[in-house]
Amino acid sequence: MSSSEQQTSAPVPSVWARPRRQKEQPALSQEQIVAAAVRLLDAEGIEALSMRRLGTEMGTAATSLYRHVANKDELIELVVDEVYGELELPETTGPDGWREALAHSGHSLRGMVLRHPWVASVLGQVGLAHLGPNLMRMSERMLGMALAAGFPKAEADLAMKAVMSYVLGASTSEASYLSLLARSGRSETEWLESLVPASQQALADHPLTQDHATAWQGKDPGLLREEIFDYGLQRILDGLATRLDRS
Amino acid sequence: MSSSEQQTSAPVPSVWARPRRQKEQPALSQEQIVAAAVRLLDAEGIEALSMRRLGTEMGTAATSLYRHVANKDELIELVVDEVYGELELPETTGPDGWREALAHSGHSLRGMVLRHPWVASVLGQVGLAHLGPNLMRMSERMLGMALAAGFPKAEADLAMKAVMSYVLGASTSEASYLSLLARSGRSETEWLESLVPASQQALADHPLTQDHATAWQGKDPGLLREEIFDYGLQRILDGLATRLDRS
DNA sequence: GCATCATGCGTACAGCGTGCGCAGCCAGGT
DNA sequence: ACCTGGCTGCGCACGCTGTACGCATGATGC
């Protein structure tokens, strides 16, 4: 009986109100969804990514996305592999450049994580186990570098994993620190200075821990972080080099 | 009119139905909440941790927890620092045992992460930046080891960070792999064998990547993972050792 | 011109974190 | 002995989440 009454926000059956897609874009596709998700994540971080929000961002309904993506977890896998695609991974050549090649790959991976700090919050769920094409490309290339360096087949895999583990560990720590920083709204130097009183207290109980705010004062924090990263990377490469010399 | 009608599950105003706490435990406290959260996380993983669920697990209402914990994020910080408390961190002694001490700490940290695989999903949000007492204790001890090894003050910090980054990167990768495995319900060997067809395909495009299922066949996967971890750890320690020799 | 199919979307459900205000208990002052 | 003020647990409510389902609409093949 009341079925034909006007319902809340019922589309008036007028020619003028015809749904008429207003997007010129070729509609929806998995690549576009992934791209939009990366854009949203870069701009507002992991907490801002919801299917509804991503929908409105693309001018569609949330549930429409599910035609091209099985669920949110799958979307995240896709998004992670997408950013792995940004890596600069030198083609392997001779047995000479392996050290520079691995170092360059490491810095490239770190750069990617710092450009997309949200990957840090997500790597723990996705891990290195999801086998996306770009991640496989990275493994392949780095394995090639290790082989070119002269490692026997079985050990090359171990060497590559060692480098990747270090780089990922260092980069995710750094990214989560930077995310925290971003949420605080302050600049990095301001932030460090605001920590001084707290660390004074902490240092009382922990005499060895150094007060970086004073120890490194005056240095550009960004450069400093890069030096810290490179120090560890070089130590691993040193370790691999001595291992090579021994055979 | 209908206001005095019996509502769903209204407490009958009878002496016998008096609320009367049935818990013998000294009620609610922050330590108990943290302990219960760790128990729940260990048993069912990160997805199972909700304030409501944790409430029912403790026999109280969800919102009661907020008297002792500011919000879920803070609870997670507390929980992470709690498990850092399990680490075995040798007291520093002389300049001889530094390598074993660092290696032991590394394996201890890895063991903790594998016992509590959910920390992997959470480290990206919390990072190393939350300054909990147990995390500070770890930094302090490991810095002590680096100083005992003979590193100058400024470099000891870099050395310690290098080791920790590697260990965390390797352990979180491993933990997220194991979580994935656990969700699949299969045993590790079954899982690896089920991957064989997929990796055959992948190997076609990536000739260098080795097929571990065949390459390491027959070995206990758990031991294998530990060897992989130790290989990288030893390479870092090698790198630090050569750095020490040079001065 | 008609049938088939892929696509977008409205509605709905169960679950989430958490702000708010009330109710009961315990300690301390009179 | 009584009152009082604060601490604690909790019911309710709000706005948000991921996503299953079924309908409508436009494109495509015969």
XYZ file of C-alpha atoms (C1' of nucleotides) in Angstrom:
554
model
C 0.000 0.000 0.000
C 2.551 2.567 1.055
C 5.019 1.117 -1.370
C 4.649 3.897 -3.909
C 4.952 6.709 -1.405
C 8.005 8.902 -1.768
C 10.826 7.385 0.221
C 13.671 9.279 1.764
C 15.998 10.472 -0.959
C 14.217 8.457 -3.608
C 15.535 9.326 -7.067
C 12.828 11.457 -8.627
C 11.857 9.758 -11.867
C 12.656 12.784 -13.978
C 14.680 12.843 -17.135
C 16.784 15.654 -15.765
C 17.800 13.785 -12.662
C 18.938 10.851 -14.757
C 21.935 9.196 -13.016
C 24.293 10.108 -15.879
C 27.814 9.342 -14.823
C 29.666 12.599 -14.305
C 33.101 11.072 -14.354
C 34.980 11.335 -17.620
C 37.487 8.792 -16.354
C 37.163 5.334 -17.871
C 35.150 4.324 -14.817
C 36.658 1.970 -12.271
C 39.504 -0.461 -12.579
C 41.866 -2.232 -10.232
C 44.804 -0.076 -11.266
C 42.849 3.102 -10.647
C 41.691 1.897 -7.265
C 45.225 1.007 -6.262
C 46.523 4.342 -7.497
C 43.850 6.259 -5.614
C 44.582 4.252 -2.483
C 48.281 5.106 -2.674
C 47.383 8.761 -3.140
C 45.108 8.702 -0.120
C 47.626 6.818 2.007
C 50.428 9.204 1.123
C 48.276 12.208 1.878
C 46.613 11.127 5.098
C 48.181 7.925 6.357
C 46.948 4.462 7.134
C 44.101 5.501 9.406
C 42.433 7.475 6.645
C 42.124 4.465 4.364
C 38.638 3.056 4.579
C 36.659 1.597 1.737
C 33.993 4.257 2.131
C 36.509 7.068 2.153
C 38.325 5.649 -0.848
C 34.972 5.353 -2.589
C 34.006 8.983 -2.102
C 37.538 9.986 -3.078
C 36.958 8.273 -6.428
C 33.429 9.538 -6.780
C 31.774 6.154 -6.383
C 30.113 4.107 -3.698
C 32.235 2.080 -1.329
C 30.778 -1.234 -2.322
C 31.520 -0.646 -5.975
C 35.190 -1.188 -5.240
C 34.484 -4.783 -4.362
C 33.886 -5.558 -8.031
C 37.609 -5.075 -8.654
C 39.170 -5.963 -5.330
C 38.253 -8.978 -3.222
C 38.549 -7.210 0.137
C 40.565 -4.641 1.997
C 43.413 -7.012 2.784
C 43.869 -7.794 -0.885
C 43.805 -4.095 -1.683
C 46.612 -3.575 0.803
C 48.667 -6.342 -0.759
C 48.208 -4.697 -4.123
C 49.109 -1.298 -2.769
C 52.276 -2.595 -1.140
C 53.417 -4.323 -4.282
C 52.636 -1.159 -6.198
C 55.135 0.896 -4.229
C 57.735 -1.853 -4.500
C 57.557 -1.011 -8.167
C 59.277 2.308 -7.485
C 62.579 0.716 -6.533
C 65.720 1.366 -8.507
C 67.395 -1.998 -8.774
C 70.560 -1.960 -10.900
C 70.858 -4.720 -13.477
C 73.611 -7.084 -12.515
C 76.799 -6.822 -14.552
C 80.208 -7.925 -13.323
C 81.747 -9.088 -10.056
C 83.034 -5.595 -9.260
C 80.047 -3.397 -8.689
C 78.125 -5.670 -6.323
C 78.756 -3.555 -3.274
C 77.573 -0.351 -4.859
C 74.629 -2.139 -6.428
C 73.450 -3.565 -3.124
C 74.001 -0.239 -1.361
C 72.051 1.600 -4.030
C 69.188 -0.879 -3.773
C 69.165 -0.513 -0.013
C 69.005 3.251 -0.147
C 66.328 3.037 -2.808
C 64.226 0.756 -0.616
C 64.693 3.079 2.338
C 63.668 6.023 0.199
C 60.512 4.250 -0.870
C 59.540 3.465 2.713
C 60.151 7.054 3.772
C 58.091 8.382 0.866
C 55.260 6.048 1.890
C 55.591 5.745 5.661
C 52.337 3.819 5.931
C 54.059 0.731 4.525
C 55.715 0.396 7.916
C 52.349 -0.130 9.606
C 51.411 -2.704 7.032
C 54.569 -4.742 6.468
C 53.996 -6.605 9.694
C 50.712 -7.919 8.364
C 51.787 -8.494 4.795
C 55.400 -9.389 5.366
C 57.672 -10.504 2.609
C 55.466 -13.469 1.968
C 52.874 -12.179 -0.404
C 54.742 -12.856 -3.599
C 53.648 -9.838 -5.601
C 55.419 -9.356 -8.925
C 57.374 -6.284 -7.905
C 58.561 -7.851 -4.681
C 59.683 -10.884 -6.660
C 61.513 -8.599 -9.031
C 63.372 -7.121 -6.089
C 64.356 -10.541 -4.745
C 65.455 -11.627 -8.184
C 67.609 -8.593 -8.772
C 69.231 -8.662 -5.359
C 69.890 -12.354 -5.649
C 71.569 -11.578 -8.941
C 73.819 -9.049 -7.217
C 74.810 -11.575 -4.581
C 75.591 -14.179 -7.225
C 77.598 -11.646 -9.190
C 79.538 -10.894 -6.029
C 80.701 -14.475 -6.032
C 78.520 -16.112 -3.426
C 77.659 -19.737 -4.074
C 74.045 -20.331 -4.952
C 72.829 -21.373 -1.519
C 74.613 -18.585 0.310
C 73.575 -15.847 -2.093
C 70.045 -16.248 -0.838
C 71.173 -15.815 2.754
C 73.222 -12.759 1.897
C 70.331 -11.090 0.095
C 67.960 -11.826 2.959
C 70.421 -10.325 5.441
C 70.623 -7.063 3.532
C 66.874 -6.857 3.046
C 66.130 -7.595 6.674
C 68.434 -4.853 7.843
C 67.105 -2.310 5.384
C 63.499 -3.094 6.187
C 64.074 -3.055 9.928
C 65.901 0.248 9.841
C 63.460 1.851 7.417
C 60.321 0.814 9.232
C 61.690 2.096 12.527
C 62.510 5.351 10.864
C 59.148 5.565 9.122
C 57.183 4.950 12.275
C 59.247 7.574 14.036
C 58.499 10.016 11.240
C 54.795 9.180 11.341
C 54.727 9.866 15.044
C 56.490 13.116 14.327
C 54.001 14.063 11.636
C 51.075 13.402 13.950
C 52.635 15.692 16.534
C 52.542 18.549 14.028
C 55.910 19.912 15.124
C 59.121 20.078 13.133
C 61.777 17.490 13.826
C 64.097 19.890 15.656
C 61.244 21.239 17.755
C 60.220 17.693 18.563
C 63.694 16.687 19.657
C 64.002 19.756 21.829
C 60.632 19.089 23.420
C 61.957 15.681 24.419
C 64.927 17.032 26.313
C 63.267 17.160 29.757
C 61.895 13.636 29.394
C 65.216 12.276 28.292
C 66.991 14.022 31.144
C 64.834 11.949 33.454
C 65.417 8.793 31.437
C 69.146 9.350 31.290
C 69.309 9.420 35.056
C 68.281 5.772 35.152
C 70.238 4.835 32.040
C 73.687 6.365 32.259
C 75.021 4.841 29.055
C 72.244 5.967 26.762
C 73.384 9.144 25.197
C 71.427 12.307 24.891
C 71.234 12.742 21.163
C 69.596 16.093 21.372
C 72.797 17.432 22.879
C 75.281 15.013 21.356
C 74.310 15.740 17.761
C 73.044 19.229 18.296
C 73.180 21.495 15.297
C 73.227 18.712 12.715
C 70.405 18.397 10.235
C 68.294 15.526 11.586
C 67.491 14.233 8.109
C 71.128 13.884 7.140
C 71.880 12.371 10.506
C 69.258 9.663 10.023
C 70.665 8.847 6.642
C 74.158 8.486 8.118
C 72.853 6.178 10.799
C 71.191 4.055 8.159
C 74.260 3.955 5.966
C 76.524 2.987 8.843
C 74.589 -0.219 9.446
C 74.291 -0.960 5.760
C 78.043 -0.611 5.288
C 78.701 -2.908 8.238
C 76.571 -5.633 6.660
C 78.321 -5.199 3.347
C 81.655 -5.363 5.201
C 80.535 -8.579 6.792
C 79.571 -10.042 3.443
C 82.857 -8.902 1.926
C 84.996 -10.607 4.559
C 82.935 -13.714 4.047
C 83.729 -13.578 0.334
C 87.453 -13.105 0.914
C 87.609 -16.242 2.986
C 86.894 -18.515 0.018
C 3.617 4.643 29.212
C 5.741 1.670 28.371
C 8.629 3.087 30.356
C 8.146 0.821 33.348
C 7.720 -2.315 31.293
C 10.412 -4.904 31.757
C 13.281 -4.041 29.478
C 15.560 -6.573 27.940
C 17.846 -7.914 30.647
C 16.810 -5.313 33.188
C 18.344 -6.061 36.587
C 15.482 -7.315 38.738
C 15.448 -5.221 41.934
C 15.787 -8.244 44.179
C 18.194 -8.688 47.060
C 19.278 -12.017 45.630
C 20.173 -10.585 42.250
C 22.374 -7.969 43.901
C 25.289 -7.147 41.545
C 27.822 -8.703 43.936
C 31.135 -9.040 42.212
C 31.847 -12.709 41.551
C 35.518 -12.229 40.825
C 37.893 -13.053 43.646
C 40.697 -11.259 41.836
C 41.563 -7.832 43.232
C 39.310 -6.305 40.573
C 40.863 -4.341 37.739
C 44.286 -2.830 37.407
C 46.537 -1.729 34.588
C 48.894 -4.673 35.074
C 46.042 -7.147 34.938
C 44.621 -5.572 31.820
C 48.000 -5.690 30.104
C 48.522 -9.294 31.162
C 45.102 -10.312 29.896
C 45.728 -8.516 26.624
C 48.997 -10.385 26.114
C 47.220 -13.645 26.838
C 44.497 -12.863 24.333
C 46.980 -11.702 21.699
C 49.117 -14.805 22.080
C 46.096 -17.051 21.858
C 44.206 -15.455 18.991
C 46.322 -12.785 17.360
C 45.987 -9.109 16.740
C 42.565 -9.213 15.100
C 41.007 -10.733 18.200
C 42.016 -7.825 20.403
C 39.112 -5.476 20.837
C 38.218 -3.600 23.969
C 34.877 -5.386 24.119
C 36.443 -8.798 23.722
C 39.135 -8.039 26.272
C 36.408 -6.856 28.618
C 34.395 -10.063 28.435
C 37.625 -12.040 28.742
C 38.221 -10.325 32.077
C 34.622 -10.571 33.178
C 33.953 -6.837 33.026
C 32.418 -4.353 30.660
C 34.541 -2.960 27.859
C 34.319 0.617 29.010
C 35.553 -0.260 32.476
C 39.008 -0.749 31.017
C 39.163 2.941 30.210
C 39.537 3.763 33.900
C 43.021 2.241 33.792
C 44.102 2.730 30.205
C 43.659 5.919 28.224
C 42.776 4.247 24.938
C 43.561 1.263 22.792
C 46.756 2.766 21.391
C 48.135 3.271 24.852
C 47.194 -0.282 25.754
C 49.188 -1.481 22.779
C 52.208 0.539 23.831
C 51.988 -1.009 27.274
C 51.603 -4.484 25.860
C 54.621 -4.081 23.590
C 56.804 -2.847 26.389
C 55.564 -5.721 28.519
C 56.927 -8.335 26.149
C 60.206 -6.438 25.806
C 60.543 -7.313 29.452
C 61.093 -10.965 28.551
C 64.433 -10.344 26.905
C 67.612 -11.919 28.203
C 70.194 -9.171 28.031
C 73.574 -10.170 29.464
C 75.170 -7.724 31.846
C 78.206 -6.207 30.270
C 81.519 -7.475 31.596
C 84.801 -7.298 29.693
C 85.918 -6.484 26.142
C 85.945 -10.175 25.217
C 82.424 -11.405 25.363
C 80.804 -8.613 23.355
C 80.164 -10.738 20.306
C 78.471 -13.522 22.200
C 76.533 -11.005 24.269
C 75.166 -9.216 21.230
C 74.388 -12.506 19.498
C 72.578 -13.791 22.558
C 70.551 -10.597 22.804
C 69.661 -10.835 19.143
C 68.466 -14.390 19.428
C 66.566 -13.505 22.552
C 64.796 -10.664 20.765
C 63.975 -12.934 17.856
C 62.618 -15.532 20.240
C 60.382 -12.973 21.876
C 58.962 -11.832 18.538
C 58.300 -15.416 17.483
C 56.596 -16.187 20.784
C 54.388 -13.124 20.287
C 54.028 -12.826 16.515
C 51.469 -10.034 16.842
C 54.230 -7.606 17.782
C 55.195 -7.652 14.109
C 51.848 -6.130 13.130
C 52.218 -3.482 15.762
C 55.860 -2.444 15.625
C 55.194 -0.374 12.529
C 52.764 1.770 14.484
C 54.647 1.891 17.730
C 58.176 1.728 16.412
C 61.166 2.077 18.638
C 60.037 5.523 19.621
C 57.718 4.951 22.524
C 60.355 4.980 25.227
C 58.865 2.329 27.468
C 61.076 1.282 30.386
C 61.823 -2.196 29.092
C 62.726 -0.939 25.641
C 65.035 1.592 27.262
C 66.594 -1.171 29.294
C 67.322 -3.041 26.072
C 68.948 -0.002 24.463
C 70.973 0.620 27.571
C 72.266 -2.926 27.811
C 73.104 -3.215 24.133
C 74.835 0.123 24.180
C 76.844 -1.191 27.089
C 77.889 -4.194 25.014
C 79.005 -1.977 22.158
C 81.002 0.214 24.526
C 82.568 -2.850 26.105
C 83.533 -4.017 22.633
C 85.635 -0.901 22.318
C 83.522 1.356 20.137
C 83.880 5.061 20.850
C 80.834 6.626 22.421
C 79.294 8.067 19.271
C 79.816 4.956 17.206
C 78.559 2.539 19.845
C 75.110 3.960 19.316
C 75.314 3.343 15.579
C 76.542 -0.210 16.109
C 73.738 -1.036 18.496
C 71.134 0.415 16.147
C 72.508 -1.634 13.272
C 72.166 -4.865 15.181
C 68.691 -4.019 16.422
C 67.463 -2.998 13.003
C 68.620 -6.245 11.477
C 67.139 -8.370 14.225
C 63.821 -6.584 14.137
C 63.592 -6.667 10.359
C 64.390 -10.348 10.177
C 62.154 -11.270 13.094
C 59.128 -9.334 11.928
C 59.375 -10.848 8.459
C 59.568 -14.250 10.027
C 56.712 -13.551 12.405
C 54.402 -12.305 9.695
C 55.227 -15.365 7.638
C 54.403 -17.574 10.600
C 51.156 -15.718 11.232
C 50.136 -16.248 7.646
C 51.007 -19.888 8.087
C 48.970 -20.156 11.263
C 45.954 -18.631 9.573
C 46.211 -21.203 6.808
C 45.848 -23.986 9.361
C 48.397 -26.205 7.650
C 51.771 -27.338 8.946
C 54.853 -25.577 7.668
C 55.963 -28.489 5.458
C 52.469 -28.911 4.017
C 52.351 -25.193 3.339
C 55.670 -25.173 1.536
C 54.651 -28.149 -0.564
C 51.369 -26.505 -1.461
C 53.355 -23.575 -2.788
C 55.377 -25.650 -5.204
C 53.085 -25.201 -8.241
C 52.878 -21.448 -7.705
C 56.626 -21.143 -7.338
C 57.205 -23.227 -10.440
C 55.305 -20.557 -12.325
C 57.149 -17.765 -10.566
C 60.520 -19.378 -11.166
C 59.882 -19.380 -14.879
C 59.913 -15.583 -14.881
C 62.642 -15.321 -12.273
C 65.395 -17.770 -13.135
C 67.721 -16.787 -10.321
C 65.260 -17.128 -7.475
C 65.713 -20.561 -6.067
C 63.063 -23.041 -5.260
C 63.534 -23.527 -1.557
C 60.995 -26.271 -1.319
C 63.307 -28.403 -3.414
C 66.635 -26.823 -2.523
C 66.268 -27.351 1.213
C 63.983 -30.300 1.074
C 64.101 -32.608 4.043
C 65.461 -30.045 6.465
C 63.409 -29.006 9.442
C 61.966 -25.620 8.457
C 62.275 -24.247 11.974
C 65.975 -24.974 12.184
C 66.430 -23.644 8.689
C 64.836 -20.335 9.601
C 67.079 -20.051 12.610
C 70.148 -20.651 10.454
C 69.037 -17.980 8.014
C 68.608 -15.552 10.880
C 71.952 -16.395 12.405
C 73.761 -16.024 9.094
C 72.744 -12.378 8.801
C 73.422 -11.692 12.440
C 76.942 -13.112 12.166
C 77.605 -11.012 9.065
C 76.695 -7.850 10.973
C 78.893 -8.855 13.879
C 81.679 -9.591 11.383
C 81.230 -6.137 9.952
C 81.410 -4.564 13.386
C 84.478 -6.636 14.240
C 86.435 -5.529 11.163
C 85.491 -1.972 12.007
C 86.948 -2.443 15.480
C 90.187 -3.954 14.183
C 90.842 -0.927 12.057
C 91.427 1.353 15.015
C 15.562 -6.106 -31.250
C 16.436 -9.141 -27.788
C 19.049 -11.820 -24.221
C 23.149 -12.015 -21.514
C 26.407 -10.231 -18.715
C 29.381 -7.109 -16.208
C 29.139 -3.229 -13.443
C 27.629 0.315 -9.984
C 25.112 1.149 -5.885
C 21.452 1.293 -1.842
C 20.489 -1.112 2.090
C 21.639 -3.672 5.985
C 24.181 -6.094 9.704
C 27.448 -6.982 13.051
C 31.196 -5.190 15.160
C 34.403 -1.427 16.481
C 36.506 2.651 19.801
C 35.017 5.510 23.113
C 32.337 9.869 25.494
C 28.913 10.462 28.984
C 26.455 10.103 33.122
C 24.647 7.202 36.717
C 25.165 3.914 40.650
C 27.429 1.749 44.174
C 31.398 1.266 47.254
C 35.096 2.946 50.438
C 37.655 6.493 53.288
C 37.604 10.220 56.203
C 35.654 13.994 58.769
C 32.261 15.385 61.974
C 26.789 6.719 63.936
C 26.173 9.520 60.021
C 27.208 12.125 56.108
C 30.145 13.230 52.136
C 33.155 13.156 48.358
C 35.790 10.640 45.259
C 36.920 6.399 42.869
C 35.331 2.603 40.149
C 32.436 -0.252 37.132
C 29.012 -0.080 33.674
C 24.745 0.714 30.437
C 23.802 3.428 26.656
C 24.623 5.843 22.542
C 27.119 7.757 18.513
C 29.530 7.576 14.470
C 32.352 4.712 12.127
C 34.072 0.282 10.012
C 34.187 -4.044 6.410
C 31.350 -6.300 3.465
C 27.081 -9.629 1.873
C 23.086 -9.253 -0.900
C 20.062 -8.068 -4.548
C 18.443 -4.735 -7.760
C 19.041 -1.618 -11.742
C 21.372 -0.005 -15.564
C 24.265 0.128 -19.492
C 27.206 -2.513 -22.886
C 27.700 -6.485 -25.785
C 26.828 -10.619 -28.772
C 23.415 -12.879 -31.775
